[in-house]
Coordinates of C-alpha atoms in Angstrom, one line a residue:
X1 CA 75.9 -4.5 -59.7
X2 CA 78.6 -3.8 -58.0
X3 CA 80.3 -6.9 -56.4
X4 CA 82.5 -5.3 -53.7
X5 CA 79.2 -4.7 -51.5
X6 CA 77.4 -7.6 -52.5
X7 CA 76.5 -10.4 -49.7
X8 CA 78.3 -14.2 -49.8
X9 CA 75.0 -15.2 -51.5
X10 CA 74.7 -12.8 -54.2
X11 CA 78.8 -13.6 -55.0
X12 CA 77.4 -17.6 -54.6
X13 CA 74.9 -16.7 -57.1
X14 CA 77.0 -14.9 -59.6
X15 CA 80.0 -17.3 -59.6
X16 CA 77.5 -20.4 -60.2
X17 CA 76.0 -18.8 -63.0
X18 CA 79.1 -18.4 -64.4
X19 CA 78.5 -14.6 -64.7
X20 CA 82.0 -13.8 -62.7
X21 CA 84.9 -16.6 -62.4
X22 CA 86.7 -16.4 -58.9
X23 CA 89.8 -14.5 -60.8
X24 CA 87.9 -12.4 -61.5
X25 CA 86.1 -11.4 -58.2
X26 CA 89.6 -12.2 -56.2
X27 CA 90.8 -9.2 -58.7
X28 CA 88.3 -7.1 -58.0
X29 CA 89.2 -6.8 -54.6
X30 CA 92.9 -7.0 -54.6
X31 CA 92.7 -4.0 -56.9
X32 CA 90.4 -2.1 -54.6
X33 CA 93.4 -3.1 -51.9
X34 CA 95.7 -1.7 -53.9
X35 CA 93.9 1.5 -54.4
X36 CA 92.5 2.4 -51.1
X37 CA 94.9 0.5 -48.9
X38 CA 97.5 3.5 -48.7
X39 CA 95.1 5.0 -46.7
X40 CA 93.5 3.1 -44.9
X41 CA 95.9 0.4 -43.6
X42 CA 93.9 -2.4 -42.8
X43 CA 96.6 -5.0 -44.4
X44 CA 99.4 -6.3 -42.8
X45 CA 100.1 -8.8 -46.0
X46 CA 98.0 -8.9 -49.1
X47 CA 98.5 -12.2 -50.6
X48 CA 98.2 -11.0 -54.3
X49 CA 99.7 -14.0 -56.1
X50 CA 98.7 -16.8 -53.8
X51 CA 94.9 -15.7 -54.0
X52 CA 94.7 -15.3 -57.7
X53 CA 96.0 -18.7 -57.9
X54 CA 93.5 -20.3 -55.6
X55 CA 91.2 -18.4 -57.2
X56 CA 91.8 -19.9 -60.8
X57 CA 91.7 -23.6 -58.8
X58 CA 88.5 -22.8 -57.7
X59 CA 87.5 -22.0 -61.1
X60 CA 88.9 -25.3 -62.1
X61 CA 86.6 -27.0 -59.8
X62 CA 83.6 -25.5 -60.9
X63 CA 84.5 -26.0 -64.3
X64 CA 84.0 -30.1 -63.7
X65 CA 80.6 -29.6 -63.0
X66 CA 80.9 -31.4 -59.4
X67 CA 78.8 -29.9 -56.8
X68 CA 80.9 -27.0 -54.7
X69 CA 80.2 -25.4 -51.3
X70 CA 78.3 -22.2 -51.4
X71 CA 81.4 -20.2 -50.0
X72 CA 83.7 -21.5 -52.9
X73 CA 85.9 -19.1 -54.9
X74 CA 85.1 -16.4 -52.3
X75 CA 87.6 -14.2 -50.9
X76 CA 88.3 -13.7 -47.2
X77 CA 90.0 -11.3 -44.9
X78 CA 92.1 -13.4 -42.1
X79 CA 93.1 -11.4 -38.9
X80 CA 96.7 -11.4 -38.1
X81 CA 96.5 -14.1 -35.1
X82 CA 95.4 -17.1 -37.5
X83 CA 98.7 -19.1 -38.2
X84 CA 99.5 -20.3 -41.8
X85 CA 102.7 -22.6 -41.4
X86 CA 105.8 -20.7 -42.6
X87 CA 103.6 -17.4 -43.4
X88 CA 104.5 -14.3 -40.9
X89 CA 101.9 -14.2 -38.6
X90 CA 102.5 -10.7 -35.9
X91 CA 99.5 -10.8 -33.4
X92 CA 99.6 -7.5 -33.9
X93 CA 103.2 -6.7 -32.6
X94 CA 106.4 -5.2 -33.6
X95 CA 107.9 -7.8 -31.5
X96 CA 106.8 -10.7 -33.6
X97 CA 107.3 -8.9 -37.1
X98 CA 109.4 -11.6 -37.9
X99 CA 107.5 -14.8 -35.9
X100 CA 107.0 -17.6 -38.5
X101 CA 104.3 -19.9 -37.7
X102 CA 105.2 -23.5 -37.8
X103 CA 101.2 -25.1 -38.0
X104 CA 97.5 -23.5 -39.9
X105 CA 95.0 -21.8 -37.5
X106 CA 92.1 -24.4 -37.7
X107 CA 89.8 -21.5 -39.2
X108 CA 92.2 -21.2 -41.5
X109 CA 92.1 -25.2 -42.6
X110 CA 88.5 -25.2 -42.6
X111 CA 87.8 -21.7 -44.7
X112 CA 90.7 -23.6 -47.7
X113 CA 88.8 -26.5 -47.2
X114 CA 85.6 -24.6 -47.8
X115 CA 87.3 -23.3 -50.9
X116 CA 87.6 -19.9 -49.9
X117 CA 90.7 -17.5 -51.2
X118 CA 92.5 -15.8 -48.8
X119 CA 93.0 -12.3 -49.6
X120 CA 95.5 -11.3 -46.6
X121 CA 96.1 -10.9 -43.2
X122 CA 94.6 -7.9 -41.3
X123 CA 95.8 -5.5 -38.8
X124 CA 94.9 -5.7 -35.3
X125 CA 95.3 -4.0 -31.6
X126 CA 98.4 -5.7 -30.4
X127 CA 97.9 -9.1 -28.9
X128 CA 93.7 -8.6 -29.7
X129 CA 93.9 -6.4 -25.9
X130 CA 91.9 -3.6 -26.7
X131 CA 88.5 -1.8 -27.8
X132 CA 89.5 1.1 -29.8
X133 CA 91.3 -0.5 -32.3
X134 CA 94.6 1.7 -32.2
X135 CA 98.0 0.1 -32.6
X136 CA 101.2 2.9 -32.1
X137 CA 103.3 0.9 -33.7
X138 CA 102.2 -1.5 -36.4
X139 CA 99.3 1.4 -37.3
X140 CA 96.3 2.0 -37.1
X141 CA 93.5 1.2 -39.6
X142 CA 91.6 4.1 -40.5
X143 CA 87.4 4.2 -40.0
X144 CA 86.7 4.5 -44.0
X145 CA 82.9 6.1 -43.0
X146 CA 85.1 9.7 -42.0
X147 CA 88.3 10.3 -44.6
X148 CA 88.5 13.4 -43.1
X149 CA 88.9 12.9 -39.6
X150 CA 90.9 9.7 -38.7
X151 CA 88.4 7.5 -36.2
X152 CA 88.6 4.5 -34.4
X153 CA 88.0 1.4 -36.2
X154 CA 87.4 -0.4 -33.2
X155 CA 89.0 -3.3 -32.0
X156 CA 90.4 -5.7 -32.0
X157 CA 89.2 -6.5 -34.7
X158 CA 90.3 -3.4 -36.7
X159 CA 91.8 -4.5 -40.3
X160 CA 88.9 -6.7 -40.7
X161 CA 86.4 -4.6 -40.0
X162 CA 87.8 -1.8 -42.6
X163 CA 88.2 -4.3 -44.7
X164 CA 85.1 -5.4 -45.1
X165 CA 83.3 -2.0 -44.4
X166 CA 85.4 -0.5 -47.4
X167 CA 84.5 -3.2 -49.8
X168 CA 87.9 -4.5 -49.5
X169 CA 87.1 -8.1 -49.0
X170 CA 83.7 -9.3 -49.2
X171 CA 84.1 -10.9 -45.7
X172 CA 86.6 -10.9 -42.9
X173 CA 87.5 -13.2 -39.5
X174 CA 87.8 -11.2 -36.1
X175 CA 87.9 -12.5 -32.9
X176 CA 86.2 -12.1 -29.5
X177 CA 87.4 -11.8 -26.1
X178 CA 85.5 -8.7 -24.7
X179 CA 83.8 -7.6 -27.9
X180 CA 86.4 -7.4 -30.6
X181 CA 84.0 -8.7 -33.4
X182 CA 80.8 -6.6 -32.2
X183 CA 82.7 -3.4 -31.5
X184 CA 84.1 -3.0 -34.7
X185 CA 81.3 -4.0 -36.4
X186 CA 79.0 -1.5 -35.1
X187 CA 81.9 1.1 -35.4
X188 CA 82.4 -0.3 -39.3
X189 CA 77.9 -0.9 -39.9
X190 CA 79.0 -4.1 -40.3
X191 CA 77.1 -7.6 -39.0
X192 CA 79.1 -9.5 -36.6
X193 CA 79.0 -12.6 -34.8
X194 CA 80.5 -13.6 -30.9
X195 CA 80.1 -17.1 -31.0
X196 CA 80.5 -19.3 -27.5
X197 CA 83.2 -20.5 -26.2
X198 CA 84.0 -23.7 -27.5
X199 CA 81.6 -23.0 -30.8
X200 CA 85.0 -22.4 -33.2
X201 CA 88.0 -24.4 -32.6
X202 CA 91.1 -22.2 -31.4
X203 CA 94.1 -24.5 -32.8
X204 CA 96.3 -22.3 -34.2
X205 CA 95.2 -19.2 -32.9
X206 CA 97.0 -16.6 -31.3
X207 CA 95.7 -15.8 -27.7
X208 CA 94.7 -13.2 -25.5
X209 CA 92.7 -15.4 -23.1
X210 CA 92.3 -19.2 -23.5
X211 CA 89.2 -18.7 -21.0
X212 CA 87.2 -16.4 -23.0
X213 CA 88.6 -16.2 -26.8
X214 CA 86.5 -16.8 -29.8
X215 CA 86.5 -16.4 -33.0
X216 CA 83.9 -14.9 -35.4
X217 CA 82.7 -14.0 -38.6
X218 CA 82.2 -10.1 -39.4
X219 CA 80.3 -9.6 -42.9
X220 CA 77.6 -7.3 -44.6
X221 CA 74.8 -9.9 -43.4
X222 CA 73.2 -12.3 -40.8
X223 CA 73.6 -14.6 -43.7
X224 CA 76.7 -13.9 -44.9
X225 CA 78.0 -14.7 -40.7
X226 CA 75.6 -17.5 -40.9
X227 CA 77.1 -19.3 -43.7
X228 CA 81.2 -19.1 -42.5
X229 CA 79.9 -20.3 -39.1
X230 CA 78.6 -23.5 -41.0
X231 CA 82.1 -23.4 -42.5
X232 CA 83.8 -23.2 -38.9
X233 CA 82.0 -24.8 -36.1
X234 CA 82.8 -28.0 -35.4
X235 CA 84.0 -30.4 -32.6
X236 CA 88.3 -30.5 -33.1
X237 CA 90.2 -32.7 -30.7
X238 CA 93.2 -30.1 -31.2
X239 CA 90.8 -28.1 -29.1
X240 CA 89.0 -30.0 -26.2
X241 CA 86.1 -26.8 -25.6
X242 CA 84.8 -28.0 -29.3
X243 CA 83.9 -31.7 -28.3
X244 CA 81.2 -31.1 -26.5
X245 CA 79.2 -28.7 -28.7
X246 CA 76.2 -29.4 -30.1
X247 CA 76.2 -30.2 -34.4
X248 CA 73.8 -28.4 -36.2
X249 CA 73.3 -25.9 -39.6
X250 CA 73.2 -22.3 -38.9
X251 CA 72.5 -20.9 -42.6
X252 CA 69.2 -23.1 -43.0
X253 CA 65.3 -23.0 -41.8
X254 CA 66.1 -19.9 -38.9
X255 CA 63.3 -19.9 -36.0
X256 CA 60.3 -17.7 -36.7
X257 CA 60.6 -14.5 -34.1
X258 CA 56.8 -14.7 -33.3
X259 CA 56.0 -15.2 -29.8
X260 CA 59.8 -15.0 -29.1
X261 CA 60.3 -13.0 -25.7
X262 CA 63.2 -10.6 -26.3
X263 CA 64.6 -9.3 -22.5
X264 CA 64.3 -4.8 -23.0
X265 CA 66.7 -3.8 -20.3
X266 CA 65.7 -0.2 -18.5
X267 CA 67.4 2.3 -20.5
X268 CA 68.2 3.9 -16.9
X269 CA 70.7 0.7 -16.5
X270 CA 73.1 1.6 -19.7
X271 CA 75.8 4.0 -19.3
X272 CA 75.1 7.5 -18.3
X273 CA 77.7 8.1 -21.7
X274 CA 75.6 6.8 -24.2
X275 CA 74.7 8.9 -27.2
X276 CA 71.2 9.8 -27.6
X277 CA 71.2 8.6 -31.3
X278 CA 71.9 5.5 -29.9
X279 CA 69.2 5.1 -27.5
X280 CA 66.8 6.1 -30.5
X281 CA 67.7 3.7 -32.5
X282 CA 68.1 0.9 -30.3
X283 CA 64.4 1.8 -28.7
X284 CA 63.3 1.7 -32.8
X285 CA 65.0 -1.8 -33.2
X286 CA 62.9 -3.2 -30.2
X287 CA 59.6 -1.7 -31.9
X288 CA 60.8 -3.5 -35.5
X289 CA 61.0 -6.6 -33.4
X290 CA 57.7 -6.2 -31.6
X291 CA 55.9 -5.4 -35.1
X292 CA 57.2 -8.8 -36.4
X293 CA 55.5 -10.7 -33.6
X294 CA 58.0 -10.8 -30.7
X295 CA 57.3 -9.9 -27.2
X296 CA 60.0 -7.6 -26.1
X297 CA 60.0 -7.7 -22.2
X298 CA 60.8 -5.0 -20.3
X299 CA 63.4 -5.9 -17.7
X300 CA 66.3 -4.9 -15.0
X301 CA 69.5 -6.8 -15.8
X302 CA 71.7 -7.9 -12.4
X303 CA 72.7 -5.1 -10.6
X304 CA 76.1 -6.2 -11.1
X305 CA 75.6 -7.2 -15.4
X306 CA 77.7 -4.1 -16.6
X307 CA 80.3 -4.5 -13.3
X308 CA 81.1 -7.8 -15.2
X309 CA 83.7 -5.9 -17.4
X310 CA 85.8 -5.3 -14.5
X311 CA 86.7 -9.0 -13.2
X312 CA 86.5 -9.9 -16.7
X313 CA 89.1 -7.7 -17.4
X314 CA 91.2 -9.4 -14.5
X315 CA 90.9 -12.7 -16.5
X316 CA 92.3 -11.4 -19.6
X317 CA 95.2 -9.4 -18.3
X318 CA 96.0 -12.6 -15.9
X319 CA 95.8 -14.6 -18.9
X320 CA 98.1 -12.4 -21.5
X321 CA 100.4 -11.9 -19.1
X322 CA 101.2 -15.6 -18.5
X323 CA 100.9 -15.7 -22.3
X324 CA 104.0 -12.6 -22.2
X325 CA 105.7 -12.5 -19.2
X326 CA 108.6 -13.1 -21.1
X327 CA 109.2 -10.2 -22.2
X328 CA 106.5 -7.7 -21.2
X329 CA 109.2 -6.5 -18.3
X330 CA 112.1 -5.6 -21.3
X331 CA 111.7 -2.2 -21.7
X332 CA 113.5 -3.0 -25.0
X333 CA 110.6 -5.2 -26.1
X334 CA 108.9 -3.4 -29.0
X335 CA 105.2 -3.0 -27.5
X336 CA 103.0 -0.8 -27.6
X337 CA 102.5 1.7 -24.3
X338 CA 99.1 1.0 -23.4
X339 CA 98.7 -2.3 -24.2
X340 CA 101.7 -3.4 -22.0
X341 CA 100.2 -1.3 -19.2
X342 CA 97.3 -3.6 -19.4
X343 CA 99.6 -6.8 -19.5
X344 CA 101.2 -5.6 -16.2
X345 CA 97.9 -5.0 -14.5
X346 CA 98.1 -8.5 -13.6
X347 CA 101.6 -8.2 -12.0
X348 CA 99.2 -5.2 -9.5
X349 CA 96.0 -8.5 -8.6
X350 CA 96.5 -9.4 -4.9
X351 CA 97.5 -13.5 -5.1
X352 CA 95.1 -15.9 -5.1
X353 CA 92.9 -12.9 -7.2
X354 CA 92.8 -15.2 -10.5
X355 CA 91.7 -18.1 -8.8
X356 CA 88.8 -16.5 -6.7
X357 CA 87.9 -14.2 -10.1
X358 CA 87.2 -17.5 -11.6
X359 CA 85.4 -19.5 -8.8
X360 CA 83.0 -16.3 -8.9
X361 CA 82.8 -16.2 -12.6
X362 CA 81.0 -19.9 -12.2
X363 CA 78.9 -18.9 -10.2
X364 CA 77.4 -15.9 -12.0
X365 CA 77.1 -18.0 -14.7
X366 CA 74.7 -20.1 -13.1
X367 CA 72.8 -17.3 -11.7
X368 CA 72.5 -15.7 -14.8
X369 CA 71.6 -18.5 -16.4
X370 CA 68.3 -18.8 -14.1
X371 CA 67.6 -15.2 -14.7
X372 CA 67.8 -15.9 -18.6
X373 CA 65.8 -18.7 -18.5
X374 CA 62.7 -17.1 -19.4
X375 CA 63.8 -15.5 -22.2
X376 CA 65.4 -16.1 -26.0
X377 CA 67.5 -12.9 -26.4
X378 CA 68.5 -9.7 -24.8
X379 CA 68.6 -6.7 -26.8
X380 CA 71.4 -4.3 -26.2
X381 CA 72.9 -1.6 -28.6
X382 CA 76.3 -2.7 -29.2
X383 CA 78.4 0.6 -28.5
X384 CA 77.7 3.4 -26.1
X385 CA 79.1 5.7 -28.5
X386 CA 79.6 6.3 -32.3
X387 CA 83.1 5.6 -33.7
X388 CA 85.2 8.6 -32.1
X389 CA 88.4 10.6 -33.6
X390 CA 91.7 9.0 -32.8
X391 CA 92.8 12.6 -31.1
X392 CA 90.4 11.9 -28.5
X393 CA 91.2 8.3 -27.6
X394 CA 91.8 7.7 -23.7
X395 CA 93.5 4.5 -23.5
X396 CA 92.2 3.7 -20.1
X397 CA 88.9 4.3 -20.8
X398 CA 86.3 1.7 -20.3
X399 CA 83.9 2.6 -23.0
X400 CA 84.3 0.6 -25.9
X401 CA 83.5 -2.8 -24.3
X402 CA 81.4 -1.7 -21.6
X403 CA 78.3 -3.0 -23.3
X404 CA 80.0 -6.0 -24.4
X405 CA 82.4 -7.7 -22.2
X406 CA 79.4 -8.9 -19.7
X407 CA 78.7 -11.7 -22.5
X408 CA 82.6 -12.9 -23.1
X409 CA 82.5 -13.1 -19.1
X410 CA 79.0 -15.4 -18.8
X411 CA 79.8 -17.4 -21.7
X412 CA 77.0 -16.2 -23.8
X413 CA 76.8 -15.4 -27.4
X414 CA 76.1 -12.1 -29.2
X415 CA 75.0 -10.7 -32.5
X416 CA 76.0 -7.0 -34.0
X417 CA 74.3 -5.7 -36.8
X418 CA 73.8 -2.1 -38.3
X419 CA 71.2 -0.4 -36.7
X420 CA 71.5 3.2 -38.9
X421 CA 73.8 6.3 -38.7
X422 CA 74.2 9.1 -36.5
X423 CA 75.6 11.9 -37.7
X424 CA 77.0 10.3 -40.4
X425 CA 78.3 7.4 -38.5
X426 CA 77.0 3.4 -37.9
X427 CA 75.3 2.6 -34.9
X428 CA 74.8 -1.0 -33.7
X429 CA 72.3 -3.1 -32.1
X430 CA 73.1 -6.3 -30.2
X431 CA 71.5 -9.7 -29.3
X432 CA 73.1 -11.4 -26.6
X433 CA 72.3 -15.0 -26.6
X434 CA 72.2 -17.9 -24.3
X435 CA 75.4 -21.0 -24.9
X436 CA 75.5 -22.4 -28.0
X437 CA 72.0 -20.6 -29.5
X438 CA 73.5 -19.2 -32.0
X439 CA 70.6 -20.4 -34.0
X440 CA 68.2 -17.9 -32.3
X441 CA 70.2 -14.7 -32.3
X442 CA 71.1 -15.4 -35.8
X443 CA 67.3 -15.8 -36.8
X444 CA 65.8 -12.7 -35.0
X445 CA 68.7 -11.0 -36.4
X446 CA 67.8 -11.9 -39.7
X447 CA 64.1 -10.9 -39.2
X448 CA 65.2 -7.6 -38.0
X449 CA 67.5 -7.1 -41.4
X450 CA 64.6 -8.3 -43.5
X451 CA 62.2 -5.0 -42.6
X452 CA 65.3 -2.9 -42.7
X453 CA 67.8 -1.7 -45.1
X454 CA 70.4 -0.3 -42.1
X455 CA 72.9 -3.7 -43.7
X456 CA 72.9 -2.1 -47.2
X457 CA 74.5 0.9 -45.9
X458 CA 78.5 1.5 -47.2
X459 CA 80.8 4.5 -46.6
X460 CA 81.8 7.1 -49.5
X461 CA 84.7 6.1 -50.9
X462 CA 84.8 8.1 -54.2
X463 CA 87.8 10.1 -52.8
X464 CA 89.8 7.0 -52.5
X465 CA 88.6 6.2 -56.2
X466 CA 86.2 3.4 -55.3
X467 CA 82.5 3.5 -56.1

């Protein structure tokens, strides 16, 4: 068995019967970081010392026979917007190469706490504000399913998802604003989770939009996301959106699928861009589903669902720009083109734009929530389009979140998860869920993955040295 693609179960497993220590399996991966991170970059920091350390306390631990978390002695993969106090933390930008944080990211506190061993901070698209994943100046992570042609890894979540896709780390934290865990999962064939608002504290986080950020796990599993959302949800009074969520376990007892009703949107209502490969194997998730007992609806979204992207969009560049505006005029202030471009949009909104954006943004929410009523999911692939060469990359392109930022915008919660290759390449299904029902998406993603073997699937790497 290899342990670099094994699931946070199978590593559970193996470090409680003491057939791997957590040195060891911290090791493993830091030596597959050393080998394969030249090229593909998805490292900012590697914290080699300070997770083999943690790793032989967590040995220590489970050497006094006391009962342990499942998740202890695992490594993780940290994005660079989760504050350690007095570690470097960028957000993705030459401009804060040097910005020490002064507190610890709440996920950060509660992944420690779960015992987990840090392996490094990941890169990112600067300031988490785009879909592709490129960054001009910090780098940008290369797509390890093509070592040929350089691809997007999809953003901005784009460290973490090569991380994990390469076998780097067995799991990795993105975050979530417009589909920054879900696009470079299905870019990466990795299983990602979009939580709600509110689900995952945001102390300590770096921010792109304090209306619609959230945080999320990105791993080779519905379980494996399953089991770090038990690890991170809960209410913090650092961060008033937690307080009111409901408490429950996410990794336990999911929901039988039979009898579920699963909203099929009209293929005639997705992008006139999206790849044929796509559509196939998004049309052959919804007859998995339907063989395992669910009903899967046929149904026609909102005429305006997909147009959601656009005032969504208004939200986060309002948003970053008050989080910026400090600087984002400087023409001296090392950012990157494209992403100040977006900050400035904001500077272009007539006044009075953010305000109205918002008052409409309620009440979609409750008109979508009346049209969701009457069903448990929405299934959805999760990208138009297979990862694409970097050459070809149009910054102002609306693609990669097209299919994704409706859900950051009505509050809703969303599921990615491998779905097979085209051409060589992951593709992505997605179930969008309802507030706070993770619980649902979570267990008819994990029926889907039962009957399928799409999760198993890992990139070539031989070139790089790596089985």
């Amino acid at each position: 068995m290899n342990v670099a693609w094994c699931t946070l179960t199978e590593l559970a497993g193996l470090l409680r019967d003491r057939k791997i220590s957590s040195e060891e399996l911290a090791q493993v991966f830091l030596s597959r970081i050393e080998k394969a991170d030249p090229t593909l970059h998805a490292f900012v920091d590697v914290y080699q010392e300070e997770a083999l350390s943690l790793a032989r306390a967590a040995d220590q631990a489970r050497s006094s026979g006391m009962p342990l978390g499942v998740l202890h002695g695992i490594p993780v993969a940290l994005k660079d917007l989760l504050d350690i106090d007095g570690r470097i933390c960028t957000l993705g930008s030459r401009h804060y190469e040097s910005r020490v944080a002064t507190e610890t990211a709440a996920t950060v506190e509660r992944l420690l706490a779960a015992g987990m061993v840090p392996l490094g901070q990941t890169h990112m698209t600067e300031f988490a504000f785009g879909g592709w994943g490129t960054n001009p100046l910090m780098g940008t992570p290369h797509n390890p399913w093509d070592l040929k042609v350089h691809r997007v890894p999809g953003g901005s979540s784009s460290g973490t998802g090569v991380a994990v896709a390469a076998g780097l780390a067995p799991v990795g934290i993105g975050s979530d604003t417009g589909g920054s865990v879900r696009i470079p999962s299905a870019f990466n064939g990795l299983t990602g989770l979009k939580v709600t608002h509110g689900r995952i504290s945001l102390h300590g986080t770096g921010l792109l939009s304090w209306t619609l950020d959230t945080i999320g796990p990105m791993g080779r599993s519905v379980s494996d996301c399953a089991l770090v959302l038990d690890a991170l949800a809960a209410p913090d009074p650092r961060d008033p959106t937690t307080l009111s969520q409901p408490v429950e376990r996410f990794a336990r007892d999911p929901r039988a699928i039979r009898g579920m009703r699963i909203a099929l949107p009209d293929a005639t209502q997705l992008p006139p861009f999206t790849d044929p490969g796509i559509l196939d194997a998004w049309q052959s998730a919804a007859r998995t589903l339907e063989s395992l007992g669910a009903h899967l609806i046929p149904v026609k979204l909102p005429d305006w669902y997909f147009e959601l992207s656009v005032p969504a969009g208004r939200i986060i560049a309002s948003e970053c720009y008050t989080l910026h505006s400090d600087y984002v005029h400087d023409p001296k202030a090392r950012l990157g083109p494209a992403v100040r471009e977006r900050i400035l949009a904001a500077t272009r909104f007539e006044p009075g734009e953010y305000a109205q954006v918002l008052r409409t943004m309620a009440q979609r929410r409750a008109e979508f929530a009346a049209w969701f009523a009457d069903y448990e999911a929405i299934l959805l692939p999760s990208s138009a389009i297979p990862a694409i060469a970097i050459a070809d990359v149009d910054e102002a392109s609306p693609i990669p979140g097209y299919l994704t930022r409706p859900a950051n915008y009505l509050g809703l919660c969303g599921l990615s998860q491998p779905a097979g290759l085209v051409g060589g390449l992951p593709v992505s299904i997605q179930l969008v869920g309802k507030p706070f029902d993770e619980h649902t998406v979570l267990s008819i993603g994990q029926a889907y993955e039962s009957v399928t073997t799409h999760h198993t699937q890992h990139p070539n790497l031989g070139a790089l040295g790596l089985e």
